[in-house]
Coordinates of C-alpha atoms and ligand atoms in Angstrom, one line a residue:
X279 CA -8.3 -79.2 -43.5
X280 CA -4.9 -80.2 -42.6
X281 CA -3.1 -82.9 -44.7
X282 CA -3.5 -85.8 -41.9
X283 CA -7.0 -86.1 -42.8
X284 CA -6.7 -89.2 -44.7
X285 CA -5.6 -91.1 -41.5
X286 CA -6.9 -94.6 -42.3
X287 CA -6.2 -96.8 -45.4
X288 CA -9.8 -97.4 -45.8
X289 CA -10.4 -98.2 -49.3
X290 CA -12.8 -95.8 -51.5
X291 CA -15.8 -97.3 -53.0
X292 CA -14.6 -99.2 -56.0
X293 CA -17.1 -97.3 -58.2
X294 CA -16.1 -95.7 -61.5
X295 CA -17.8 -92.3 -61.1
X296 CA -17.7 -90.1 -64.0
X297 CA -16.2 -86.6 -63.3
X298 CA -18.7 -85.2 -61.0
X299 CA -19.9 -82.2 -63.1
X300 CA -20.4 -84.2 -66.2
X301 CA -22.5 -87.0 -64.8
X302 CA -26.0 -86.1 -65.2
X303 CA -26.6 -82.9 -67.6
X304 CA -30.4 -83.8 -67.5
X305 CA -30.6 -83.6 -63.7
X306 CA -28.2 -80.5 -63.3
X307 CA -28.8 -78.1 -66.0
X308 CA -25.9 -76.1 -65.5
X309 CA -23.5 -78.9 -65.2
X310 CA -22.1 -78.3 -68.6
X311 CA -20.9 -75.0 -67.8
X312 CA -19.0 -76.7 -64.6
X313 CA -21.2 -74.8 -61.8
X314 CA -24.1 -77.1 -61.4
X315 CA -25.3 -75.1 -58.4
X316 CA -25.4 -71.8 -60.0
X317 CA -28.5 -72.4 -62.0
X318 CA -30.6 -73.1 -59.0
X319 CA -29.6 -70.9 -56.1
X320 CA -32.2 -68.3 -55.5
X321 CA -32.0 -68.1 -52.0
X322 CA -30.4 -64.7 -50.8
X323 CA -28.3 -66.4 -48.1
X324 CA -27.2 -69.0 -50.5
X325 CA -26.4 -66.3 -53.1
X326 CA -24.2 -64.4 -50.6
X327 CA -22.2 -67.5 -49.6
X328 CA -21.8 -68.2 -53.3
X329 CA -20.3 -64.7 -54.0
X330 CA -18.0 -64.9 -51.0
X331 CA -16.7 -68.4 -52.1
X332 CA -16.1 -66.9 -55.7
X333 CA -14.2 -64.2 -54.2
X334 CA -12.1 -66.2 -51.8
X335 CA -11.3 -69.1 -54.3
X336 CA -10.5 -66.7 -57.1
X337 CA -7.4 -67.3 -59.1
X338 CA -6.4 -63.8 -58.0
X339 CA -6.1 -65.1 -54.2
X340 CA -3.2 -67.7 -55.6
X341 CA -4.4 -70.5 -53.4
X342 CA -4.2 -68.2 -50.3
X343 CA -1.0 -69.8 -48.7
X344 CA 0.1 -68.5 -45.6
X345 CA 2.9 -65.7 -46.0
X346 CA 2.0 -65.0 -49.6
X347 CA 0.4 -61.9 -51.4
X348 CA -2.6 -64.2 -52.1
X349 CA -3.3 -64.9 -48.6
X350 CA -3.0 -61.0 -47.9
X351 CA -5.6 -60.4 -50.5
X352 CA -7.7 -62.5 -49.3
X353 CA -7.2 -61.4 -45.7
X354 CA -8.2 -57.8 -47.1
X355 CA -11.2 -59.3 -48.7
X356 CA -12.5 -60.8 -45.4
X357 CA -11.9 -57.5 -43.3
X358 CA -13.8 -55.6 -46.2
X359 CA -16.8 -58.0 -45.4
X360 CA -16.5 -57.7 -41.6
X361 CA -16.6 -53.8 -42.2
X362 CA -19.6 -54.0 -44.5
X363 CA -21.4 -56.2 -41.9
X364 CA -20.9 -53.6 -39.5
X365 CA -19.2 -56.1 -37.1
X366 CA -17.0 -54.6 -34.2
X367 CA -13.1 -55.1 -35.1
X368 CA -11.6 -57.5 -32.3
X369 CA -8.1 -57.9 -33.5
X370 CA -4.9 -56.2 -32.3
X371 CA -4.9 -52.4 -31.9
X372 CA -8.6 -51.7 -32.6
X373 CA -8.4 -53.6 -35.9
X374 CA -9.8 -56.6 -37.6
X375 CA -6.3 -58.0 -37.9
X376 CA -4.4 -60.1 -35.2
X377 CA -0.7 -60.7 -35.9
X378 CA 0.4 -64.4 -35.9
X379 CA 4.3 -64.6 -35.5
X380 CA 5.8 -67.5 -37.2
X381 CA 8.9 -69.1 -38.0
X382 CA 9.3 -70.6 -41.5
X383 CA 12.0 -73.3 -41.5
X384 CA 13.4 -74.9 -44.7
X385 CA 15.5 -78.1 -44.9
X386 CA 19.0 -77.6 -46.4
X387 CA 19.9 -80.9 -48.3
X388 CA 23.7 -80.2 -48.0
X389 CA 24.6 -81.4 -44.6
X390 CA 21.6 -83.7 -43.9
X391 CA 23.1 -87.4 -42.7
X392 CA 21.9 -90.4 -41.4
X393 CA 24.4 -93.3 -41.0
X394 CA 24.0 -96.6 -39.1
X395 CA 27.1 -98.1 -37.6
X396 CA 27.3 -101.5 -36.4
X397 CA 30.7 -102.9 -35.2
X398 CA 33.2 -101.7 -37.9
X399 CA 30.5 -101.4 -40.7
X400 CA 28.8 -97.9 -41.6
X401 CA 25.8 -97.8 -43.8
X402 CA 25.1 -94.2 -45.1
X403 CA 21.5 -93.7 -46.1
X404 CA 20.7 -91.3 -49.2
X405 CA 18.6 -88.1 -48.3
X406 CA 15.4 -88.0 -50.3
X407 CA 15.8 -91.6 -51.4
X408 CA 16.1 -93.1 -48.0
X409 CA 15.3 -90.4 -45.4
X410 CA 14.3 -86.8 -44.8
X411 CA 15.5 -84.8 -41.8
X412 CA 12.8 -82.6 -40.0
X413 CA 13.3 -78.9 -40.2
X414 CA 14.7 -77.8 -36.7
X415 CA 13.5 -74.2 -36.0
X416 CA 15.4 -74.0 -32.9
X417 CA 18.9 -74.8 -34.1
X418 CA 20.0 -74.2 -37.8
X419 CA 22.6 -76.7 -37.7
X420 CA 22.7 -79.8 -35.4
X421 CA 24.3 -83.3 -35.2
X422 CA 24.7 -86.3 -32.9
X423 CA 26.1 -90.0 -32.7
X424 CA 24.1 -92.0 -30.0
X425 CA 23.3 -95.6 -29.5
X426 CA 19.7 -96.5 -30.8
X427 CA 16.6 -98.0 -29.2
X428 CA 13.5 -98.9 -30.7
X429 CA 10.3 -97.5 -28.8
X430 CA 7.8 -99.2 -30.5
X431 CA 5.0 -96.6 -31.2
X432 CA 6.4 -94.1 -28.7
X433 CA 3.3 -94.1 -26.9
X434 CA 3.0 -93.0 -23.1
X435 CA -0.4 -93.4 -22.0
X436 CA -0.5 -94.6 -18.3
X437 CA -4.0 -93.4 -17.9
X438 CA -4.8 -96.1 -20.8
X439 CA -2.8 -98.7 -19.2
X440 CA -0.1 -98.4 -22.1
X441 CA 3.5 -97.5 -22.0
X442 CA 5.8 -98.1 -24.9
X443 CA 8.6 -96.9 -22.9
X444 CA 8.3 -99.5 -19.8
X445 CA 11.5 -101.1 -19.3
X446 CA 13.6 -99.2 -22.0
X447 CA 16.6 -97.1 -21.4
X448 CA 16.1 -94.1 -23.8
X449 CA 18.0 -91.4 -22.0
X450 CA 20.9 -89.8 -24.3
X451 CA 19.9 -92.2 -27.1
X452 CA 18.1 -92.0 -30.5
X453 CA 14.6 -93.3 -30.7
X454 CA 13.4 -95.2 -33.5
X455 CA 9.8 -95.1 -33.5
X456 CA 6.9 -96.3 -35.4
X457 CA 3.8 -94.2 -36.4
X458 CA 0.2 -94.6 -35.0
X459 CA -1.2 -95.7 -31.5
X460 CA -2.6 -98.8 -30.3
X461 CA -6.4 -99.4 -31.9
X462 CA -7.6 -100.4 -28.6
X463 CA -7.6 -96.7 -27.5
X464 CA -10.5 -95.9 -29.6
X465 CA -10.6 -93.2 -32.4
X466 CA -10.0 -89.8 -30.9
X467 CA -7.4 -91.0 -28.0
X468 CA -5.7 -93.2 -30.8
X469 CA -5.1 -90.2 -32.9
X470 CA -4.6 -87.9 -30.1
X471 CA -1.6 -90.2 -29.3
X472 CA -0.7 -90.8 -32.8
X473 CA -0.1 -87.1 -33.3
X474 CA 3.6 -86.3 -34.0
X475 CA 3.7 -83.4 -31.6
X476 CA 2.6 -85.9 -28.7
X477 CA 5.2 -88.4 -29.7
X478 CA 8.0 -85.9 -29.8
X479 CA 6.9 -84.7 -26.3
X480 CA 7.0 -88.2 -25.0
X481 CA 10.4 -88.9 -26.5
X482 CA 12.1 -85.8 -24.9
X483 CA 10.4 -86.5 -21.7
X484 CA 12.0 -90.0 -21.7
X485 CA 15.4 -88.6 -22.3
X486 CA 15.8 -89.2 -26.1
X487 CA 18.3 -86.7 -27.8
X488 CA 17.3 -87.6 -31.4
X489 CA 14.3 -89.5 -33.2
X490 CA 13.9 -91.5 -36.2
X491 CA 10.4 -92.0 -37.3
X492 CA 10.0 -95.3 -39.6
X493 CA 7.3 -95.4 -42.1
X494 CA 5.5 -98.7 -43.0
X495 CA 4.1 -99.6 -46.1
X496 CA 0.7 -98.9 -44.8
X497 CA 1.8 -95.3 -44.1
X498 CA 3.2 -94.8 -47.6
X499 CA -0.1 -96.0 -49.1
X500 CA -1.7 -92.9 -47.6
X501 CA 1.4 -90.7 -48.2
X502 CA 3.8 -92.0 -50.8
X503 CA 7.5 -91.4 -50.1
X504 CA 7.8 -90.1 -53.4
X505 CA 5.5 -87.4 -53.1
X506 CA 7.1 -86.2 -49.8
X507 CA 10.6 -86.6 -51.2
X508 CA 9.6 -84.4 -54.0
X509 CA 8.4 -81.8 -51.6
X510 CA 11.5 -82.0 -49.4
X511 CA 12.1 -78.2 -49.7
X512 CA 8.7 -77.1 -48.8
X513 CA 8.9 -75.0 -45.7
X514 CA 7.5 -75.7 -42.5
X515 CA 5.8 -73.1 -40.0
X516 CA 6.0 -72.8 -36.2
X517 CA 4.7 -70.3 -34.1
X518 CA 7.4 -67.7 -33.0
X519 CA 7.9 -66.4 -29.1
X520 CA 8.6 -62.8 -28.2
X521 CA 12.4 -63.9 -27.9
X522 CA 12.2 -65.3 -31.5
X523 CA 12.0 -68.9 -30.6
X524 CA 9.9 -71.7 -31.8
X525 CA 6.7 -72.2 -29.7
X526 CA 5.7 -75.9 -28.7
X527 CA 9.0 -77.3 -30.2
X528 CA 11.1 -79.9 -28.6
X529 CA 14.8 -78.7 -28.7
X530 CA 16.0 -81.8 -26.7
X531 CA 15.7 -83.7 -29.9
X532 CA 18.7 -82.3 -31.8
X533 CA 18.0 -84.3 -34.9
X534 CA 14.7 -85.7 -36.1
X535 CA 14.5 -87.8 -39.2
X536 CA 12.2 -90.0 -41.2
X537 CA 12.9 -93.3 -42.8
X538 CA 11.2 -94.7 -45.9
X539 CA 9.5 -98.0 -45.8
X540 CA 11.9 -99.1 -48.4
X541 CA 14.9 -98.3 -46.4
X542 CA 13.6 -99.2 -42.9
X543 CA 15.2 -102.6 -42.6
X544 CA 18.7 -101.0 -42.6
X545 CA 17.9 -99.6 -39.1
X546 CA 17.0 -102.9 -37.7
X547 CA 20.4 -104.5 -39.1
X548 CA 21.4 -107.4 -36.6
X549 CA 18.4 -106.9 -34.2
X550 CA 16.6 -110.1 -35.2
X551 CA 13.6 -107.9 -36.5
X552 CA 12.4 -106.8 -39.6
X553 CA 10.5 -103.5 -40.3
X554 CA 7.4 -105.5 -41.8
X555 CA 7.5 -107.8 -38.8
X556 CA 7.1 -105.0 -36.3
X557 CA 4.5 -103.4 -38.4
X558 CA 2.6 -106.3 -38.2
X559 CA 3.1 -106.8 -34.5
X560 CA 1.8 -103.3 -34.1
X561 CA -1.4 -104.0 -36.2
X562 CA -1.9 -107.0 -33.6
X563 CA -1.4 -104.7 -30.6
X564 CA 1.7 -106.8 -29.5
X565 CA 4.6 -104.5 -30.4
X566 CA 7.3 -104.2 -27.7
X567 CA 10.5 -101.9 -27.8
X568 CA 14.2 -103.1 -27.5
X569 CA 17.6 -101.7 -27.7
X570 CA 19.2 -101.8 -31.1
X571 CA 22.7 -103.1 -31.8
X572 CA 23.6 -100.1 -33.7
X573 CA 24.8 -96.5 -33.3
X574 CA 23.2 -93.9 -35.5
X575 CA 24.9 -90.7 -36.6
X576 CA 22.3 -87.8 -37.7
X577 CA 22.8 -84.3 -38.7
X578 CA 20.3 -81.7 -40.2
X579 CA 21.0 -78.1 -41.4
X580 CA 17.9 -75.8 -41.7
X581 CA 17.3 -72.2 -43.0
X582 CA 15.1 -70.3 -40.5
X583 CA 13.4 -67.0 -41.2
X584 CA 10.8 -64.9 -39.2
X585 CA 7.2 -64.4 -40.8
X586 CA 4.3 -62.7 -39.8
X587 CA 0.7 -63.7 -40.7
X588 CA -2.8 -62.7 -39.4
X589 CA -6.0 -63.9 -38.1
X590 CA -9.0 -61.9 -38.9
X591 CA -11.5 -61.3 -35.9
X592 CA -14.7 -59.4 -35.6
X593 CA -17.2 -59.1 -32.8
X594 CA -20.9 -58.8 -32.4
X595 CA -21.0 -57.5 -28.7
X596 CA -23.3 -59.5 -26.3
X597 CA -26.5 -58.0 -25.2
X598 CA -26.0 -58.7 -21.6
X599 CA -23.3 -56.5 -19.8
X600 CA -22.2 -59.5 -17.6
X601 CA -22.5 -62.3 -20.1
X602 CA -21.1 -60.2 -22.9
X603 CA -17.5 -60.7 -21.2
X604 CA -17.6 -64.1 -22.6
X605 CA -17.6 -65.2 -26.2
X606 CA -19.1 -68.1 -28.4
X607 CA -16.4 -68.6 -31.3
X608 CA -17.3 -69.3 -35.3
X609 CA -14.2 -70.2 -36.5
X610 CA -12.8 -71.2 -40.3
X611 CA -9.3 -71.3 -41.7
X612 CA -8.9 -69.0 -44.6
X613 CA -5.3 -70.3 -45.7
X614 CA -4.8 -73.0 -48.3
X615 CA -1.7 -74.5 -50.2
X616 CA -1.1 -72.0 -52.9
X617 CA 0.6 -72.6 -56.1
X618 CA 1.9 -76.2 -56.7
X619 CA 2.7 -78.8 -59.5
X620 CA 0.5 -78.5 -62.5
X621 CA -2.3 -81.0 -62.5
X622 CA -4.2 -80.9 -65.9
X623 CA -2.4 -77.7 -66.4
X624 CA -3.8 -76.1 -63.3
X625 CA -1.3 -74.8 -60.6
X626 CA -3.5 -72.9 -58.2
X627 CA -5.1 -74.8 -55.4
X628 CA -7.8 -72.6 -54.9
X629 CA -9.4 -74.4 -51.7
X630 CA -13.0 -73.7 -52.6
X631 CA -14.5 -76.2 -50.2
X632 CA -11.2 -76.0 -48.1
X633 CA -11.9 -73.8 -46.8
X634 CA -13.4 -70.6 -48.7
X635 CA -16.8 -72.3 -48.0
X636 CA -16.2 -72.6 -44.5
X637 CA -15.2 -68.9 -44.1
X638 CA -18.3 -67.9 -46.3
X639 CA -20.5 -69.7 -44.0
X640 CA -19.0 -68.1 -40.9
X641 CA -19.7 -64.6 -42.7
X642 CA -23.2 -65.5 -43.5
X643 CA -23.7 -66.6 -39.8
X644 CA -22.4 -63.1 -38.7
X645 CA -24.9 -61.6 -41.2
X646 CA -27.9 -63.4 -39.5
X647 CA -27.0 -62.7 -36.1
X648 CA -26.1 -59.0 -36.8
X649 CA -29.3 -58.4 -38.6
X650 CA -31.4 -59.8 -35.8
X651 CA -33.2 -57.2 -33.5
X652 CA -31.1 -58.6 -30.3
X653 CA -27.7 -59.9 -30.1
X654 CA -27.2 -63.0 -28.1
X655 CA -26.3 -62.1 -24.4
X656 CA -22.8 -63.5 -24.7
X657 CA -20.6 -61.8 -27.3
X658 CA -20.0 -63.8 -30.6
X659 CA -16.6 -63.6 -32.3
X660 CA -16.0 -64.7 -36.2
X661 CA -12.4 -65.8 -36.8
X662 CA -10.7 -66.3 -40.1
X663 CA -7.5 -68.1 -39.2
X664 CA -4.0 -68.4 -40.7
X665 CA -1.7 -71.2 -41.0
X666 CA -4.3 -74.4 -40.5
X667 CA -2.7 -76.4 -43.1
X668 CA 0.7 -76.0 -41.4
X669 CA -0.6 -77.3 -37.9
X670 CA -3.3 -75.3 -36.6
X671 CA -0.9 -72.6 -35.8
X672 CA -3.4 -69.5 -36.1
X673 CA -6.0 -71.3 -34.1
X674 CA -3.3 -72.2 -31.5
X675 CA -2.3 -68.4 -31.4
X676 CA -5.8 -67.2 -31.2
X677 CA -7.1 -69.6 -28.5
X678 CA -3.9 -68.7 -26.5
X679 CA -4.3 -64.9 -27.1
X680 CA -8.0 -64.4 -27.3
X681 CA -9.5 -61.0 -27.1
X682 CA -11.6 -62.0 -24.4
X683 CA -12.4 -65.3 -22.6
X684 CA -13.8 -67.9 -24.7
X685 CA -16.8 -70.1 -23.9
X686 CA -17.1 -72.5 -27.0
X687 CA -15.9 -72.8 -30.5
X688 CA -17.8 -73.9 -33.4
X689 CA -15.3 -74.7 -36.3
X690 CA -16.1 -75.2 -39.9
X691 CA -13.5 -76.8 -42.1
X692 CA -14.1 -77.8 -45.5
X693 CA -17.8 -78.9 -45.6
X694 CA -18.0 -81.3 -48.5
X695 CA -21.5 -80.2 -49.8
X696 CA -21.3 -81.8 -53.1
X697 CA -24.8 -83.4 -53.3
X698 CA -28.1 -82.2 -51.7
X699 CA -28.5 -83.2 -47.9
X700 CA -30.9 -82.5 -45.2
X701 CA -28.6 -83.2 -42.2
X702 CA -25.2 -82.0 -40.5
X703 CA -22.4 -84.0 -38.8
X704 CA -21.3 -82.5 -35.6
X705 CA -17.8 -83.9 -34.8
X706 CA -16.8 -84.1 -31.4
X707 CA -19.9 -82.6 -30.0
X708 CA -20.3 -85.6 -27.9
X709 CA -17.2 -84.6 -25.5
X710 CA -19.3 -81.7 -24.1
X711 CA -22.9 -80.2 -23.5
X712 CA -22.4 -78.7 -27.1
X713 CA -24.2 -82.1 -28.0
X714 CA -27.5 -81.3 -26.5
X715 CA -27.5 -77.6 -27.8
X716 CA -26.6 -78.4 -31.3
X717 CA -29.4 -81.1 -31.2
X718 CA -32.0 -78.5 -29.9
X719 CA -31.1 -76.0 -32.6
X720 CA -31.0 -78.6 -35.3
X721 CA -34.5 -80.0 -34.3
X722 CA -35.9 -76.3 -34.2
X723 CA -34.8 -76.0 -37.8
X724 CA -35.7 -79.5 -38.8
X725 CA -32.4 -80.5 -39.6
X726 CA -31.1 -83.7 -39.2
X727 CA -27.9 -84.7 -37.1
X728 CA -26.1 -87.7 -38.0
X729 CA -22.9 -89.4 -36.7
X730 CA -19.3 -88.9 -38.1
X731 CA -19.3 -91.3 -41.1
X732 CA -15.5 -91.5 -40.8
X733 CA -14.7 -91.9 -37.1
X734 CA -11.4 -93.7 -37.6
X735 CA -10.2 -90.4 -39.4
X736 CA -10.6 -88.8 -36.1
X737 CA -10.8 -85.2 -37.7
X738 CA -11.9 -83.9 -34.4
X739 CA -8.0 -83.7 -33.4
X740 CA -6.9 -82.6 -36.9
X741 CA -8.4 -79.2 -37.5
X742 CA -8.6 -76.0 -35.8
X743 CA -11.0 -76.7 -33.1
X744 CA -8.4 -79.1 -31.5
X745 CA -6.3 -76.0 -30.8
X746 CA -9.2 -74.5 -28.7
X747 CA -9.8 -78.0 -27.1
X748 CA -6.1 -77.8 -26.0
X749 CA -6.6 -74.4 -24.5
X750 CA -9.4 -76.1 -22.5
X751 CA -12.4 -74.6 -24.6
X752 CA -15.2 -77.0 -25.4
X753 CA -15.5 -77.1 -29.3
X754 CA -17.1 -78.9 -32.2
X755 CA -16.5 -79.3 -35.9
X756 CA -19.5 -78.8 -37.9
X757 CA -19.2 -80.6 -40.9
X758 CA -21.8 -81.1 -44.1
X759 CA -24.4 -83.8 -44.0
X760 CA -24.7 -87.4 -45.5
X761 CA -28.3 -87.8 -45.9
X762 CA -29.4 -87.7 -49.4
X763 CA -32.3 -84.6 -49.6
X764 CA -35.8 -85.8 -50.0
X765 CA -35.6 -84.8 -53.6
X766 CA -32.6 -87.0 -54.4
X767 CA -34.8 -90.2 -53.3
X768 CA -35.8 -92.4 -56.0
X769 CA -33.0 -90.8 -58.5
X770 CA -30.3 -92.9 -59.8
X771 CA -27.7 -93.3 -57.0
X772 CA -24.6 -91.5 -58.1
X773 CA -22.2 -88.6 -57.0
X774 CA -24.8 -86.0 -58.0
X775 CA -27.6 -87.5 -55.4
X776 CA -25.5 -89.5 -52.9
X777 CA -23.5 -87.2 -50.6
X778 CA -20.9 -89.8 -49.3
X779 CA -20.3 -90.8 -53.1
X780 CA -19.6 -87.1 -53.8
X781 CA -17.4 -86.9 -50.5
X782 CA -15.4 -90.0 -51.3
X783 CA -14.7 -88.9 -55.0
X784 CA -13.7 -85.7 -53.8
X785 CA -11.0 -86.9 -51.1
X786 CA -9.9 -89.2 -53.8
X787 CA -9.4 -86.8 -56.5
X788 CA -9.5 -82.9 -55.5
X789 CA -8.7 -82.8 -51.8
X790 CA -5.7 -80.4 -51.9
X791 CA -5.4 -80.3 -55.6
X792 CA -6.2 -77.7 -58.3
X793 CA -9.7 -79.1 -59.0
X794 CA -11.2 -78.1 -55.4
X795 CA -12.3 -74.8 -57.3
X796 CA -15.8 -73.3 -57.9
X797 CA -16.6 -75.5 -60.9
X798 CA -17.7 -78.3 -58.5
X799 CA -21.5 -78.7 -57.9
X800 CA -21.3 -76.9 -54.4
X801 CA -24.6 -77.0 -52.7
X802 CA -25.1 -73.1 -51.6
X803 CA -28.5 -73.8 -50.2
X804 CA -27.1 -76.6 -47.8
X805 CA -24.3 -74.0 -46.7
X806 CA -27.0 -71.3 -45.9
X807 CA -28.6 -74.0 -43.8
X808 CA -25.5 -74.6 -41.9
X809 CA -25.2 -70.7 -41.2
X810 CA -28.9 -70.7 -40.1
X811 CA -28.1 -73.4 -37.7
X812 CA -25.0 -71.8 -36.5
X813 CA -27.0 -68.6 -35.8
X814 CA -29.6 -70.4 -34.0
X815 CA -26.7 -72.3 -31.9
X816 CA -25.1 -69.0 -31.1
X817 CA -28.1 -67.7 -29.7
X818 CA -28.9 -71.0 -27.6
X819 CA -25.3 -70.6 -26.3
X820 CA -25.1 -67.0 -26.1
X821 CA -28.3 -66.8 -23.9
X822 CA -27.7 -69.9 -21.8
X823 CA -27.2 -69.1 -17.9
X824 CA -24.1 -71.3 -17.9
X825 CA -21.5 -71.7 -20.7
X826 CA -21.1 -75.3 -22.6
X827 CA -19.1 -77.4 -20.2
X828 CA -17.0 -80.7 -20.8
X829 CA -18.9 -83.9 -20.0
X830 CA -17.7 -85.4 -16.6
X831 CA -15.0 -87.6 -16.9
X832 CA -14.3 -86.8 -20.6
X833 CA -10.9 -87.6 -22.1
X834 CA -10.2 -84.1 -23.6
X835 CA -12.0 -82.3 -20.7
X836 CA -9.9 -84.0 -18.2
X837 CA -6.7 -83.5 -19.8
X838 CA -7.2 -79.9 -21.0
X839 CA -10.4 -78.6 -19.3
X840 CA -9.2 -78.3 -15.8
X841 CA -6.3 -76.0 -16.4
X842 CA -8.5 -73.5 -18.1
X843 CA -11.0 -73.7 -15.5
X844 CA -8.6 -72.9 -12.9
X845 CA -6.9 -70.1 -15.0
X846 CA -8.4 -66.6 -14.4
X847 CA -10.4 -65.7 -17.5
X848 CA -8.3 -62.2 -18.0
X849 CA -5.1 -64.0 -18.4
X850 CA -6.3 -66.8 -20.8
Ligands
ZN958 ZN1 -6.7 -78.7 -46.3

């Protein structure tokens, strides 16, 4: 799951939970060994998933960071499983690997500059303390000096009756912009317009030549400035085109920088406004842009290097010669965050839930479909994706370079299966006919279907399925359940029995940390049930006369679906 998951400042439940695995040794006999699920697992599917999670989340994989030997070892392990399952290779050149060309961009501190010039006074902000420049994959060294204009949240959404740029002259200027988007948009649209990529595109489209994002106190409650500043030299990745340039970058913006909440008022010097007041206006939905009485002088330097990673792609060919040309995709990202600062003496961010478990569920889905007597009529593709944590890059490459036309994507990312459940949460299904199909498959297997418990986090636009959506492919993000299993009813309510308590505790304590490892009480039987649901869904979608389709008038379908429908399948 990409780092944007914790969008909201929703407070975690103020319960003091003991460490998950040590809470109730009486109810989970293996808890003392730190692997509560192990003693209970007897179902063969659950055991296979457990074995795959153990392999992929092993310390030997070094946290599977894109571009590292650890990722390559994990990729080799997935290829070995595809081969053992008897699946057809669907990567490049008859193999299971699809090359994903990347650029790795690293900031250089020396040469980064942000100065605020007002009349004869110049304020120089300090790199790391006050500001960070964004790595620029298009130009290793750029600078500019231009008047500044505050463009509110930089959201241009005429279809939603909102345009932060109305009446502002942005051409040739540096845009100063707040994060977020109006709450009135609804969760998915708000998250879409709040994304950094959409904002950069809107700024460039309105003629800005530089951008300064201003943190609010609320932004930093979710992502503390100190943590970002400490990671200032962590590289960013972008997709690379055939000419060696970045894909989906915005070169018109010569320098993009970010300013801490503590330094924000320096930008609004002399404007009659404070940053805190503007953040309050944004919350209240009454924020307006205005010209700033200052000139900004900006410079950045970036070290850029080419890098290749890979997606792993396998196919179960469809059983109908016509429909087999289309594919239903099951995807899960394989990459994680590698080695990082030590926490309790552990530096390896193993990513057991995020997302060894998702990959393992996709592998078990493949096994179940492959071992059935007849394959679904449409083909089924099983994909382990790279560079999700770096911005859904592997998914974007796959969705725009698919081995065959794609009819739908079912994505698994970080199923938080830490207490027994009896349901699943299909996020984003309501945008398309996938909702009815998922409900039908779940009903047949007596699996409950629950609504997204955290809609304000808008995870539908924050994991790999969104790269498929952008390519016009109906998609859903299948997440773990939230309803306690029947066996938990009547037991003491804690993280061992109440899924949402366990999930909140995980997000607070282990998400993207070294403790997201196999010592957690991962519910492998629930994972096996998700795989069975996937297999049933693959058959429903694969055998249907028509492929899944966007709902009439859907926001994403209208925005992205039409382009895909009018594009010849062969060139998609
Ligand atoms: Zn993640």
